[in-house]
Short mmCIF file of C-alpha atoms in Angstrom, two decimals:
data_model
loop_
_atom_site.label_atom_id
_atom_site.label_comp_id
_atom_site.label_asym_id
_atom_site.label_seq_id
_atom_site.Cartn_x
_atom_site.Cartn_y
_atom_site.Cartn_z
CA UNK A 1 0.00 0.00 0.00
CA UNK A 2 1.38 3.43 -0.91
CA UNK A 3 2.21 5.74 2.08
CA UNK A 4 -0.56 9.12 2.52
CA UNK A 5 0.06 11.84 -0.22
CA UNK A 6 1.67 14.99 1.60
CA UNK A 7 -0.74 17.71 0.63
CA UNK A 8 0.07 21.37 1.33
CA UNK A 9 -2.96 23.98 0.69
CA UNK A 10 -2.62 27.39 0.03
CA UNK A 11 -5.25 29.99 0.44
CA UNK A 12 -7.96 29.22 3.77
CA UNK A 13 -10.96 31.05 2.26
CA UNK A 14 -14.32 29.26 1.06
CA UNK A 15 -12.74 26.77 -1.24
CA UNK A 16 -9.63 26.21 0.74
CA UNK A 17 -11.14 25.44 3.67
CA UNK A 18 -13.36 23.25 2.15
CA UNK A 19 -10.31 21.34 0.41
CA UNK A 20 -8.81 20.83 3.82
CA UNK A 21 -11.71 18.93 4.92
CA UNK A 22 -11.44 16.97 1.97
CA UNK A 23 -7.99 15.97 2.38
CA UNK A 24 -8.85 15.21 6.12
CA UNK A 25 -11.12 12.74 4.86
CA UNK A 26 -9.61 10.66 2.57
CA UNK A 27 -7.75 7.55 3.42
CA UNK A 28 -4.46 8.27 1.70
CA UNK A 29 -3.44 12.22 1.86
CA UNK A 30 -2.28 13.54 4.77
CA UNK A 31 -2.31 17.44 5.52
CA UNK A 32 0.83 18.92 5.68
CA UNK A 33 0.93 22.50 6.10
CA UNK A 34 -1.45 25.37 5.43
CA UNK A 35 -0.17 28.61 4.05
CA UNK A 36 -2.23 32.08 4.37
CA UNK A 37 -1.23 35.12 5.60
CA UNK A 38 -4.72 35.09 7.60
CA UNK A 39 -4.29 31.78 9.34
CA UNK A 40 -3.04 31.46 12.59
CA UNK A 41 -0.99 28.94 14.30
CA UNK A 42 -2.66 25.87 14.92
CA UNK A 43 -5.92 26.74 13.21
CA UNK A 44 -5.49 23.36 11.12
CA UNK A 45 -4.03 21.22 13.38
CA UNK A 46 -0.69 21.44 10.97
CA UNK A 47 1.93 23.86 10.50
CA UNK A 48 1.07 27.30 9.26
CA UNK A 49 2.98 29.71 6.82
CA UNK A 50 2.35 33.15 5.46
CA UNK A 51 2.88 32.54 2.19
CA UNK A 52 3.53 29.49 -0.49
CA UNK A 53 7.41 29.93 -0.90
CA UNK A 54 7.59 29.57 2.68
CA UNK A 55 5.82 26.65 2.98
CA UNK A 56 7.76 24.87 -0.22
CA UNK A 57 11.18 25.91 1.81
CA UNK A 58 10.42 24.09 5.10
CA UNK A 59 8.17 21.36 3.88
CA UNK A 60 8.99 17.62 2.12
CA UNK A 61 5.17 18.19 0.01
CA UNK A 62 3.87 15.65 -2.73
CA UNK A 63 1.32 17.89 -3.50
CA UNK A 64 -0.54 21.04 -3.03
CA UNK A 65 -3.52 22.49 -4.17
CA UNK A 66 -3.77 26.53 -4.55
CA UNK A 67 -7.16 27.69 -3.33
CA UNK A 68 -5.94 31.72 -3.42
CA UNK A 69 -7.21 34.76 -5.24
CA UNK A 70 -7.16 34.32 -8.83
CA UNK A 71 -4.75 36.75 -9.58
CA UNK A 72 -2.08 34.72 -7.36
CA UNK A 73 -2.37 31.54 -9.59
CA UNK A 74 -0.04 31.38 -12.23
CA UNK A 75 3.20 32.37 -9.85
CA UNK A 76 1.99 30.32 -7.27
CA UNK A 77 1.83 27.23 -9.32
CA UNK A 78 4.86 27.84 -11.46
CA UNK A 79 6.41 28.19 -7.74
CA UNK A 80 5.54 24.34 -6.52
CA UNK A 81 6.14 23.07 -10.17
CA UNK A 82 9.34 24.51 -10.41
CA UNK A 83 10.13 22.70 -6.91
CA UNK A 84 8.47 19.49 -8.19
CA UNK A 85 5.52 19.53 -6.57
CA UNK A 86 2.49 18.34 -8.20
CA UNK A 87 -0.33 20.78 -8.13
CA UNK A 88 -4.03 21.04 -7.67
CA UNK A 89 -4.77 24.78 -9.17
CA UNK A 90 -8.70 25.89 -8.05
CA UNK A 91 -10.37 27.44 -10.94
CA UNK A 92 -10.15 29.97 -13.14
CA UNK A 93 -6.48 28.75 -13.83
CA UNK A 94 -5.18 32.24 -14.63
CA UNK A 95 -7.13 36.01 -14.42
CA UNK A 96 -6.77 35.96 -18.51
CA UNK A 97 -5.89 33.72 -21.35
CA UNK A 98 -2.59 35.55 -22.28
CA UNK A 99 -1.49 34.96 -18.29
CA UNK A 100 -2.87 31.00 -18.64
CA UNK A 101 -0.21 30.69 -21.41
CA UNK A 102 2.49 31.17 -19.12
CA UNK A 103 1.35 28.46 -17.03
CA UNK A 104 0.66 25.97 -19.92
CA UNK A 105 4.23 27.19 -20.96
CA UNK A 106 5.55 26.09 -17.47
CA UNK A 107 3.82 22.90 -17.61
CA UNK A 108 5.56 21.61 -20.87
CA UNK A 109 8.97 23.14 -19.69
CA UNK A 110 9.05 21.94 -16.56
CA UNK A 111 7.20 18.48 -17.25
CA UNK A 112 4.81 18.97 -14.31
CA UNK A 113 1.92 17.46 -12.67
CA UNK A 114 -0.75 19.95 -12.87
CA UNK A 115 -4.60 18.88 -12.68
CA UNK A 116 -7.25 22.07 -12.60
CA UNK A 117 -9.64 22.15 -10.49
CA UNK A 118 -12.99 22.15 -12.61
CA UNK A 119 -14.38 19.99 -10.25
CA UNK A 120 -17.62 19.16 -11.97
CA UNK A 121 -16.13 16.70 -14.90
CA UNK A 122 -15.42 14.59 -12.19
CA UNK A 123 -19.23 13.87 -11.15
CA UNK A 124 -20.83 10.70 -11.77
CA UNK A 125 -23.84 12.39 -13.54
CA UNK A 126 -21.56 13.96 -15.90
CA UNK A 127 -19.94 10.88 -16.93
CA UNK A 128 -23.03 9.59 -17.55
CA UNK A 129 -24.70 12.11 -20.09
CA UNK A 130 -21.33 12.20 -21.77
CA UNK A 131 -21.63 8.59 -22.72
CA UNK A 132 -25.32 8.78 -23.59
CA UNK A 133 -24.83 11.99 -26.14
CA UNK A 134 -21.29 9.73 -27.49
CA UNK A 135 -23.82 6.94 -28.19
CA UNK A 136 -26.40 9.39 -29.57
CA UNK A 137 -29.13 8.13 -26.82
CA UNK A 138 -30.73 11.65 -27.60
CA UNK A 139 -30.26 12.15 -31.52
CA UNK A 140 -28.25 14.47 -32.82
CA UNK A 141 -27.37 17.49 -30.74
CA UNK A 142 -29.77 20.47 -31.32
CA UNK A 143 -29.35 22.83 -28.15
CA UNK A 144 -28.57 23.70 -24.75
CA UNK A 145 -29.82 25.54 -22.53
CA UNK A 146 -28.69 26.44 -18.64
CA UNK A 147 -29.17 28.35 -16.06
CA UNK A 148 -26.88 29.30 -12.70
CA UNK A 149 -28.55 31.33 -10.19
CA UNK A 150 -28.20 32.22 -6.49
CA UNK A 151 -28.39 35.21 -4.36
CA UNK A 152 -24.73 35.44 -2.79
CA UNK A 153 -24.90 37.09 0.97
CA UNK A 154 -23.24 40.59 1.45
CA UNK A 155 -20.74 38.95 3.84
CA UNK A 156 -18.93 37.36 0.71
CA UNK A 157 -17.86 40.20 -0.67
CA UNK A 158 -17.18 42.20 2.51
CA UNK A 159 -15.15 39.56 4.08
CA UNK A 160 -13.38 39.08 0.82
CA UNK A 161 -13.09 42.36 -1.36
CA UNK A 162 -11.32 40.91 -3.75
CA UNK A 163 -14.46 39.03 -4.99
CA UNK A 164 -16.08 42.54 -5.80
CA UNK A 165 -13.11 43.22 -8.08
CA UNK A 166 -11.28 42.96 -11.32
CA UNK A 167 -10.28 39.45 -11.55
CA UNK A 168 -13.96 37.61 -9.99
CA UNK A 169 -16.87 38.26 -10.89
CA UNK A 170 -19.98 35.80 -12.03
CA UNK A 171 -17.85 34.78 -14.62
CA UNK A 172 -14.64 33.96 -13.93
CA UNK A 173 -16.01 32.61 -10.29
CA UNK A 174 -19.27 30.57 -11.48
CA UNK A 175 -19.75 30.77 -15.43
CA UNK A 176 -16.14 29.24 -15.58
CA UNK A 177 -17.47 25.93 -14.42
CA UNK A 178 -20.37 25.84 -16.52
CA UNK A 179 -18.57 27.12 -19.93
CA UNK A 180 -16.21 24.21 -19.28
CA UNK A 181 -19.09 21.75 -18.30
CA UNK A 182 -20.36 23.00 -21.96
CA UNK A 183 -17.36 21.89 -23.95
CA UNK A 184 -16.72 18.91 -22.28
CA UNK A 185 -20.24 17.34 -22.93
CA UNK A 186 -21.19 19.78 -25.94
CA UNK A 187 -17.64 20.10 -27.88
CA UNK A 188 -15.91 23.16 -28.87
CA UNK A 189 -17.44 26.63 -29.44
CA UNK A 190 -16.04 28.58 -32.32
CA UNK A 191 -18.09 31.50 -31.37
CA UNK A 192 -20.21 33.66 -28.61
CA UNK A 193 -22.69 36.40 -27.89
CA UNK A 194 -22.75 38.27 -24.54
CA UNK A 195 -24.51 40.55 -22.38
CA UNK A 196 -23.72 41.73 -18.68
CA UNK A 197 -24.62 43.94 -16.29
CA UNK A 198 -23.71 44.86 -12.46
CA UNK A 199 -26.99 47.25 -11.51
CA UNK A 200 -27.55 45.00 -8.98
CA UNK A 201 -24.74 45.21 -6.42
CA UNK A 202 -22.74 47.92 -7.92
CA UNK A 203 -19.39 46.28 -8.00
CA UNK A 204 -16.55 46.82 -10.58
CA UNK A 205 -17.35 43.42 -11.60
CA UNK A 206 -20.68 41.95 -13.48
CA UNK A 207 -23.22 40.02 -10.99
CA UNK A 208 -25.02 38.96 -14.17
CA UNK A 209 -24.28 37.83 -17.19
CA UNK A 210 -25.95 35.90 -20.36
CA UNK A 211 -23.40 34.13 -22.88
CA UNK A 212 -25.13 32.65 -26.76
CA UNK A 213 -23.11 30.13 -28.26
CA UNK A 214 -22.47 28.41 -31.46
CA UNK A 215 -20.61 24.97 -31.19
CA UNK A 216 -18.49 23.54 -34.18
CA UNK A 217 -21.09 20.97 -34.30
CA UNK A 218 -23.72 23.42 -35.51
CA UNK A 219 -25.65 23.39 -32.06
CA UNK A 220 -26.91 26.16 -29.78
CA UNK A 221 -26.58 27.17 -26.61
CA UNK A 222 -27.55 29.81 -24.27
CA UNK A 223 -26.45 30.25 -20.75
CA UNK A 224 -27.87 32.70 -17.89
CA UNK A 225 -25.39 33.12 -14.58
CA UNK A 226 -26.10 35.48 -11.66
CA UNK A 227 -24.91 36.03 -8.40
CA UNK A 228 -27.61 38.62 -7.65
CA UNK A 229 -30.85 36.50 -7.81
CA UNK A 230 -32.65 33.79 -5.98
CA UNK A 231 -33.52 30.98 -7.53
CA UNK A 232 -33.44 27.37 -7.01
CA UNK A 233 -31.95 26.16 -10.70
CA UNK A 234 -28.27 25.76 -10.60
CA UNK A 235 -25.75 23.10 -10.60
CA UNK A 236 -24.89 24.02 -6.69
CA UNK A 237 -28.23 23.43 -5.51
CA UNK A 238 -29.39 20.56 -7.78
CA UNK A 239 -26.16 18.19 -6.95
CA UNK A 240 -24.87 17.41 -3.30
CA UNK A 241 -21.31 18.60 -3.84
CA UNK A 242 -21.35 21.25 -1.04
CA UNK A 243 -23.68 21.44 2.31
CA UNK A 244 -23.57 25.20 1.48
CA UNK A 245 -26.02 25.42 -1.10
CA UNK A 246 -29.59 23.41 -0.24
CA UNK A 247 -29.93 20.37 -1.87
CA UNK A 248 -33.22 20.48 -4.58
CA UNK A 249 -33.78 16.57 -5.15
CA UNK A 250 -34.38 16.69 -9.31
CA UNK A 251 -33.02 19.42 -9.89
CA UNK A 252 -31.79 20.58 -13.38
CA UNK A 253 -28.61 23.42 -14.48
CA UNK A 254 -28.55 21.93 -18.06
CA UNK A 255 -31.33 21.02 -20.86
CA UNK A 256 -30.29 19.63 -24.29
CA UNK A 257 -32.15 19.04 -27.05
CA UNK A 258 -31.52 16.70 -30.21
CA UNK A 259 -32.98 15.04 -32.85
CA UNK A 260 -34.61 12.17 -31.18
CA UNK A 261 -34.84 12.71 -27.64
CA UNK A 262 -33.24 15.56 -24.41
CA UNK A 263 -31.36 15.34 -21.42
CA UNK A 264 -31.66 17.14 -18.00
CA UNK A 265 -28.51 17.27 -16.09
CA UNK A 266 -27.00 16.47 -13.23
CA UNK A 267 -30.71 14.43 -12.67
CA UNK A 268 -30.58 12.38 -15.95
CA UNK A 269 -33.52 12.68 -17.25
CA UNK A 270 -34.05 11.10 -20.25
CA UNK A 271 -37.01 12.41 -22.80
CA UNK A 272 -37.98 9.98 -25.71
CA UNK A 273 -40.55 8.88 -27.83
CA UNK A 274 -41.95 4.93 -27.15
CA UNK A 275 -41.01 2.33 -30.20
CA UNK A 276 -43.92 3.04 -32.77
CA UNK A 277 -44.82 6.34 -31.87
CA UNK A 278 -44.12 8.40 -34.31
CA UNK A 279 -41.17 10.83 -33.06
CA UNK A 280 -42.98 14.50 -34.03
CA UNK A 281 -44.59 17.18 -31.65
CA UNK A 282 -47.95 15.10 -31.56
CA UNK A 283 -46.67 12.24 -29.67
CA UNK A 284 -46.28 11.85 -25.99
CA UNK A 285 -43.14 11.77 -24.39
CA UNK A 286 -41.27 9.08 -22.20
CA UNK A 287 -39.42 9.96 -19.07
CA UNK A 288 -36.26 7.70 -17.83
CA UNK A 289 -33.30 8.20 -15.48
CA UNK A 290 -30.19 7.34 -16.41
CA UNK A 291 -28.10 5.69 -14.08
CA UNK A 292 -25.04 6.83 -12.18
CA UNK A 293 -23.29 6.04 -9.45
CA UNK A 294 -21.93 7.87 -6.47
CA UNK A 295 -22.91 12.25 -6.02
CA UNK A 296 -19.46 13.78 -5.06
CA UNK A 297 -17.49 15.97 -7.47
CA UNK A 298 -14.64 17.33 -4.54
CA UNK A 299 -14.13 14.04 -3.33
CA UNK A 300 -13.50 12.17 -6.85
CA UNK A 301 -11.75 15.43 -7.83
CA UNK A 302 -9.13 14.61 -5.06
CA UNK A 303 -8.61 10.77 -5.62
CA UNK A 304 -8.28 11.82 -9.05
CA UNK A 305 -5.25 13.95 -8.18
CA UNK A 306 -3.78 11.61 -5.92
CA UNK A 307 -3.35 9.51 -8.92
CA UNK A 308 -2.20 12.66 -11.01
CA UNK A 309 0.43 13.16 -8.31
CA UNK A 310 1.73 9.40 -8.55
CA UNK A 311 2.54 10.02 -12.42
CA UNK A 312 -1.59 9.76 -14.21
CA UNK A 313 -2.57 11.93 -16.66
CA UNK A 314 -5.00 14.75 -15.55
CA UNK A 315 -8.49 14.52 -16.74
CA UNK A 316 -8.33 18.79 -16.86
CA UNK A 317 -5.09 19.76 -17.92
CA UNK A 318 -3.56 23.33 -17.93
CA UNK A 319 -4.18 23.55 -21.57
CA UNK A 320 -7.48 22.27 -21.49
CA UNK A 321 -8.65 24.92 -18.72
CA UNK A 322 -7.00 27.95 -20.30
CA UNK A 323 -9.44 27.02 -23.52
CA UNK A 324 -12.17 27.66 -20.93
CA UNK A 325 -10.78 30.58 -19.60
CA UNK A 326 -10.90 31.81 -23.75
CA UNK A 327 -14.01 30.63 -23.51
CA UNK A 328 -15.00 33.19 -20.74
CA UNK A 329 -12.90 36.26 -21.91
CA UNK A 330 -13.93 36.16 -25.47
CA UNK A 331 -17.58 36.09 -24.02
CA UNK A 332 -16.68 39.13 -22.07
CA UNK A 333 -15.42 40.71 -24.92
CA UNK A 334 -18.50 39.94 -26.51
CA UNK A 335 -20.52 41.67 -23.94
CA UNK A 336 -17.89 45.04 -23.48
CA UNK A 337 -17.75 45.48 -27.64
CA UNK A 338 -21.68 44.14 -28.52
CA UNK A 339 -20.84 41.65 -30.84
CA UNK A 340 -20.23 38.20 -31.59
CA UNK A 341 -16.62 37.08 -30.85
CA UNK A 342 -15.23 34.05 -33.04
CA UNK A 343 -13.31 31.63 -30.30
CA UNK A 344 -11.03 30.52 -32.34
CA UNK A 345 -8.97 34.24 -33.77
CA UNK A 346 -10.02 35.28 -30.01
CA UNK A 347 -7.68 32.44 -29.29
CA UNK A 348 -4.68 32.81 -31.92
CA UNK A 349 -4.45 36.45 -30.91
CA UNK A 350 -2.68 35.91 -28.21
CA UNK A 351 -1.46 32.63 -29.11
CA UNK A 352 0.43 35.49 -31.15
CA UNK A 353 1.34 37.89 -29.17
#
């Protein structure tokens, strides 16, 4: 049996905190150290340091995952790669595309061990309605449609200003997961439509924002995200992957739509017609779930790594996340210039530059 994965976090806010229960509860990591300026000695039951580089200079660490402000990514991970370290980066993987490049950049040079932390690929029900639209179990795909919503409290951008500012944001804090979600189940999206708006809270950033999108494939999608509004339709509150958002038993964040049949997800619902029935508008539908095992994205997301640490290949790598991050940006652009963005010269501009 191997010995327990040494497992450093940096960053104790929402999501690090969260990761060092995580760690606590799985059978083979161990936690190491914690490093934030804000914790305080003995707060984790493991030794404390200010910052990363401190923690990398006293430490033996297998691994660490970075859980700090987005704008402290990229030299935080190039830091633990360039001292071997396998990393666990939190999402978005870098503030902008150009800056994500750097890291991919490190990656190759440095031959690292770098998984990101788009948590939700890992989730049983996602598995799941990946293999049914491979195998075509709902036609060809038409559209998608999706919806995050949930009324953040005041205290979470008080306590933590940095979410009210350039760098966070609906997007790059929520959207992020659900634009990825998109291409991994949907394909690539060679171009996107935008709106925002922030008359809601009043914050540098947007609190609301609604992305169209074309997929190579030919199908649709359109996505609403907000911060700013209750509501109880939302990956968050339809899946069990965190006891801060109330479970909603059924619950739906995504709808597609193809030829022959639709999808609901994360519940797996799957619409169809009956054998004989002819498959137009006149004919009743069929309702079936589709099985999948297991309800924990954080938990699978971490034995995942653990392998990605002992030499696997990571199911999101650096390049992969900073197509997602393109993904996001060129929707913002989208939405600051009023038109439609093309993904793909979005992309090779600063490939370019």
């Amino acid at each position: 049996m191997s010995d327990p994965v040494r497992i450093g976090v940096v960053g104790t806010g929402f999501m690090g905190r969260q990761h060092v229960e995580f760690i606590r509860r799985a059978p083979n990591a161990d936690l190491a150290a914690v490093a934030d300026p804000q914790a305080s000695d003995g707060a984790f039951g493991c030794p404390t340091y200010a910052d990363a580089r401190a923690m990398l200079g006293a430490e033996s660490l297998d691994a660490v995952i970075i859980a700090s402000p987005n704008a402290l990514h990229v030299e935080t991970a190039i830091d633990c790669l360039s001292e071997g370290v396998a990393v666990l980066l939190e999402k978005p993987i870098a503030v902008n595309y150009a800056e994500s490049l750097r890291l991919v950049a490190a990656v190759e040079r440095l031959n690292g061990r770098l998984l990101v932390g788009h948590h939700r690929r890992h989730h049983p029900a996602v598995a799941a309605a990946r293999t049914a639209l491979v195998d075509g179990e709902i036609g060809q795909l038409v559209g998608i449609n999706g919806i995050w919503s949930a009324r953040k409290e005041e205290r979470y951008f008080t306590d933590t200003p940095w979410h009210r500012q350039s760098g966070a944001g609906v997007m790059l804090i929520n959207l992020v997961h659900d634009l990825d979600l998109l291409r991994y189940l949907c394909g690539e999206v060679s171009s996107v439509q935008a709106i925002t708006s922030s008359h809601i809270r009043g914050h540098e950033v947007e609190d609301t924002a609604v992305v169209n999108l074309r997929f190579t494939s030919g199908a649709l999608g359109s996505f609403l995200a907000s911060d700013a509004a209750v509501s109880p339709w939302g990956w968050d509150q339809s899946t069990e992957d965190t006891a801060d958002f109330p479970f909603l038993p059924d619950g739906v964040a995504y709808q597609l739509v193809g030829t022959s049949g639709a999808l609901s997800v994360p519940n797996l619902a799957r619409y169809s017609y009956a054998a004989g029935v002819p498959a137009d508008w006149h004919s009743p539908l069929s309702r079936a779930y589709l099985p999948a095992a297991g309800h924990s994205s954080f938990h699978a997301q971490l034995a995942h790594f653990i392998e990605v640490v002992r030499g696997a290949e990571p199911l999101v790598s650096a390049e992969d996340a900073s197509r997602t991050l393109a993904l996001v940006e060129a929707s913002a652009r989208a939405a600051e210039r009023h038109q439609t963005v093309d993904v793909a010269e979005f992309r090779a501009e600063h490939q370019g530059a």
